[in-house]
XYZ file of C-alpha atoms in Angstrom:
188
model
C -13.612 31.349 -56.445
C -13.498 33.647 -53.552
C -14.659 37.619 -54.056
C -11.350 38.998 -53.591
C -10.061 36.059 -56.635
C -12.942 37.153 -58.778
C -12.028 41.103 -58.655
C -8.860 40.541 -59.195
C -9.379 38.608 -61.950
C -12.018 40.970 -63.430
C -9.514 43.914 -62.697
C -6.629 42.134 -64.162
C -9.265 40.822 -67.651
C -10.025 44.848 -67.783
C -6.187 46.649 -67.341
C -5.434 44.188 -70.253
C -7.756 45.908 -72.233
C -6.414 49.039 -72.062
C -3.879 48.356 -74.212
C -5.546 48.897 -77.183
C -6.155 52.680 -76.065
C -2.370 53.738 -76.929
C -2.941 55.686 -79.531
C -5.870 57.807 -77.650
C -3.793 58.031 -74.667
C -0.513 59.847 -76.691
C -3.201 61.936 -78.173
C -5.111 62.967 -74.668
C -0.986 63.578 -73.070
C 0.047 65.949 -76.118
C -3.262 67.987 -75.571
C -2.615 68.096 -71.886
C 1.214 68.776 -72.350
C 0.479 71.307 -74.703
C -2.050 73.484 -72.302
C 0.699 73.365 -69.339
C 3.254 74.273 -70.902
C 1.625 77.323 -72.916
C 0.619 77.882 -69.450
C -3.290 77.264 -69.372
C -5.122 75.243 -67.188
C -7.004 71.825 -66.697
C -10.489 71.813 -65.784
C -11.631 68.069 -64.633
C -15.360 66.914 -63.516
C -17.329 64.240 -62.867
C -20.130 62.579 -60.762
C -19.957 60.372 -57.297
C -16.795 58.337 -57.399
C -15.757 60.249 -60.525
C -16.243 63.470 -58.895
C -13.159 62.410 -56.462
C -11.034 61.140 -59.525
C -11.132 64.252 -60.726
C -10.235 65.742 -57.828
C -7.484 63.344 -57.367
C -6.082 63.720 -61.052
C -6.644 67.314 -60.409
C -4.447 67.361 -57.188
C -1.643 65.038 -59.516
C -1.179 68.079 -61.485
C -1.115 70.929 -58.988
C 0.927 69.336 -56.495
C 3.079 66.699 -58.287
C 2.661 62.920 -59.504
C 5.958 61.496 -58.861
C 8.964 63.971 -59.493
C 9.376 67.509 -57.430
C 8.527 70.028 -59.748
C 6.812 72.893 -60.701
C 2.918 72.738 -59.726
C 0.637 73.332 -62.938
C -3.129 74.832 -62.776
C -5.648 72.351 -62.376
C -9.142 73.001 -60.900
C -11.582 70.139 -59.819
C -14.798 71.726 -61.161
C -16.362 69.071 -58.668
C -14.324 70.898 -54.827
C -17.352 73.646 -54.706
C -20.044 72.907 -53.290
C -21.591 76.407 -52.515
C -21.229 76.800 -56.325
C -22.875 73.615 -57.362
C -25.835 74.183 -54.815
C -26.744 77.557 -56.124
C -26.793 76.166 -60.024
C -28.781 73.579 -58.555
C -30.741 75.739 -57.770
C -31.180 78.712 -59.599
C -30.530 76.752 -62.834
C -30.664 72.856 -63.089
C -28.262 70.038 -62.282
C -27.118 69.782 -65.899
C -25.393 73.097 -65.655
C -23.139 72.985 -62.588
C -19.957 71.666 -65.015
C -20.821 73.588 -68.130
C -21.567 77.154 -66.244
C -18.305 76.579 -64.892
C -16.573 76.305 -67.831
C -18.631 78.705 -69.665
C -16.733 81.343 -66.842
C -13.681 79.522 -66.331
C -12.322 77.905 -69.500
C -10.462 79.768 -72.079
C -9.128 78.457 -75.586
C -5.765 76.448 -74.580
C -7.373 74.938 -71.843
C -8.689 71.401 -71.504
C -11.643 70.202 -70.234
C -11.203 66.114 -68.950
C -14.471 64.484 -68.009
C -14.731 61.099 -66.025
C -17.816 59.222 -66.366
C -18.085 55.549 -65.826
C -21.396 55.403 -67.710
C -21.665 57.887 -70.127
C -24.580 59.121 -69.469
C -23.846 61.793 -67.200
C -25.916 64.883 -68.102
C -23.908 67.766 -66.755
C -21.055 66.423 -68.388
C -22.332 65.814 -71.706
C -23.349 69.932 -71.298
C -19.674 70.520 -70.081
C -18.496 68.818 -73.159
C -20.883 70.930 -75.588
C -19.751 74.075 -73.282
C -15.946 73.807 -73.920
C -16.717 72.878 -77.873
C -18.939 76.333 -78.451
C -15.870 78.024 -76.075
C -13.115 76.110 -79.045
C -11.443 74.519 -75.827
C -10.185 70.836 -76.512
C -11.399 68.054 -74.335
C -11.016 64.635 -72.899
C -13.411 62.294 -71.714
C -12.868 59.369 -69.848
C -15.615 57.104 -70.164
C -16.941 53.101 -69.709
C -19.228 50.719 -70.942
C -19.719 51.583 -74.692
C -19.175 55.192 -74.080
C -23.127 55.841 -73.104
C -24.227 58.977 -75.244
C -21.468 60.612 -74.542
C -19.007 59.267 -77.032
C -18.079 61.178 -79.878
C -18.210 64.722 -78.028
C -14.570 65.069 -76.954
C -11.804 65.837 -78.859
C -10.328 62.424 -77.374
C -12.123 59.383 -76.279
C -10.457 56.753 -73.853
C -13.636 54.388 -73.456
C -12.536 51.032 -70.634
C -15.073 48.401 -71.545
C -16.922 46.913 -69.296
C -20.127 46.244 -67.116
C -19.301 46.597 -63.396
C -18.755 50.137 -62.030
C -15.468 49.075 -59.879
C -13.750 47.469 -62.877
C -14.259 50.397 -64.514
C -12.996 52.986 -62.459
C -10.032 51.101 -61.662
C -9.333 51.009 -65.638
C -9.615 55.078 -65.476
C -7.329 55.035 -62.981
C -4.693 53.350 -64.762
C -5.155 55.451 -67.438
C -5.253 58.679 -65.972
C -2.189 57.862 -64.038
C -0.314 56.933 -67.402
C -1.795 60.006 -68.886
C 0.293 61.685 -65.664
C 3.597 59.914 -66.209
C 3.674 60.844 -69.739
C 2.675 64.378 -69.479
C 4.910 64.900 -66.155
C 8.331 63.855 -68.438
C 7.518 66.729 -70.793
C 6.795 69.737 -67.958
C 9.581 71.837 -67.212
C 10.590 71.440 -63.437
C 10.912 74.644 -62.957
């Protein structure tokens, strides 16, 4: 079997399983529809290659998915870097999500994480940040859900081993998580 056979296989074995996340899925979209349309915001992080989906799912948001509408606030807590530098270093690297939404997050808000492991840190403290701050959150994880399972208000764990597979399985999910929120937004 050639690579590009094998990861499309793999990908195809994985988006299969996300099936069984339905019911976490409705529950992530009414959280999310309910914070736009009282008119608070998202607030979306993550590491490496999660630190661009949450820019990206960010961007879905505040610009559009697929109809022309209204944009809705959405910040990437990942887009500045002068920001994250100075936490680095006048603070730690565990702190650049959770200072953020210590000064940033307000109760109506959500907080979605995107970690393909779990075991990111910073957004395990973002997590703990937005529960002490009563804002509702959403955490996108793989694997078994790495010690960050159980924190969010709403879990959507895509089993798995390999990294790629994963993230593809987020993608999916975060773009349903779109479509379903986007047919409840006013256009206007």
């Amino acid at each position: 079997m050639s690579h590009l056979q094998r990861a499309i296989e793999e990908s195809v074995a994985t988006l299969r399983s996300l099936s069984a996340l339905e019911e976490p899925l409705q529950r992530a979209a009414q959280l999310v529809s309910r914070c736009l349309i009282s008119g608070k915001k998202l607030l979306i992080c993550g590491n490496g290659g999660s630190a661009s989906d949450a820019t990206h799912l960010a961007t879905e948001f505040l610009c559009r998915f697929k109809d022309d509408r209204r944009p809705y606030p959405a910040i990437s807590l990942t887009a500045n870097g002068e920001f994250m530098t100075a936490v680095c270093n006048d603070y730690h690297a565990d702190e650049i999500f959770a200072r953020q939404v210590w000064g940033l997050a307000e109760k109506g808000d959500v907080l979605i994480v995107i970690t393909t492991s779990g075991k990111s840190k910073n957004v395990v403290r973002a997590l703990e940040e937005a529960k002490r701050k009563g804002v509702e959150s959403i955490a996108f994880l793989g694997r078994d859900g790495g010690f960050t399972k159980g924190i969010a208000t709403v879990d959507l764990i895509v089993p798995g081993t390999v990294t790629a597979r994963i993230q593809e399985g987020q993608k999916v999910l975060y773009h349903a998580l779109c479509e379903i929120v986007e047919e409840t937004l006013p256009k206007a």
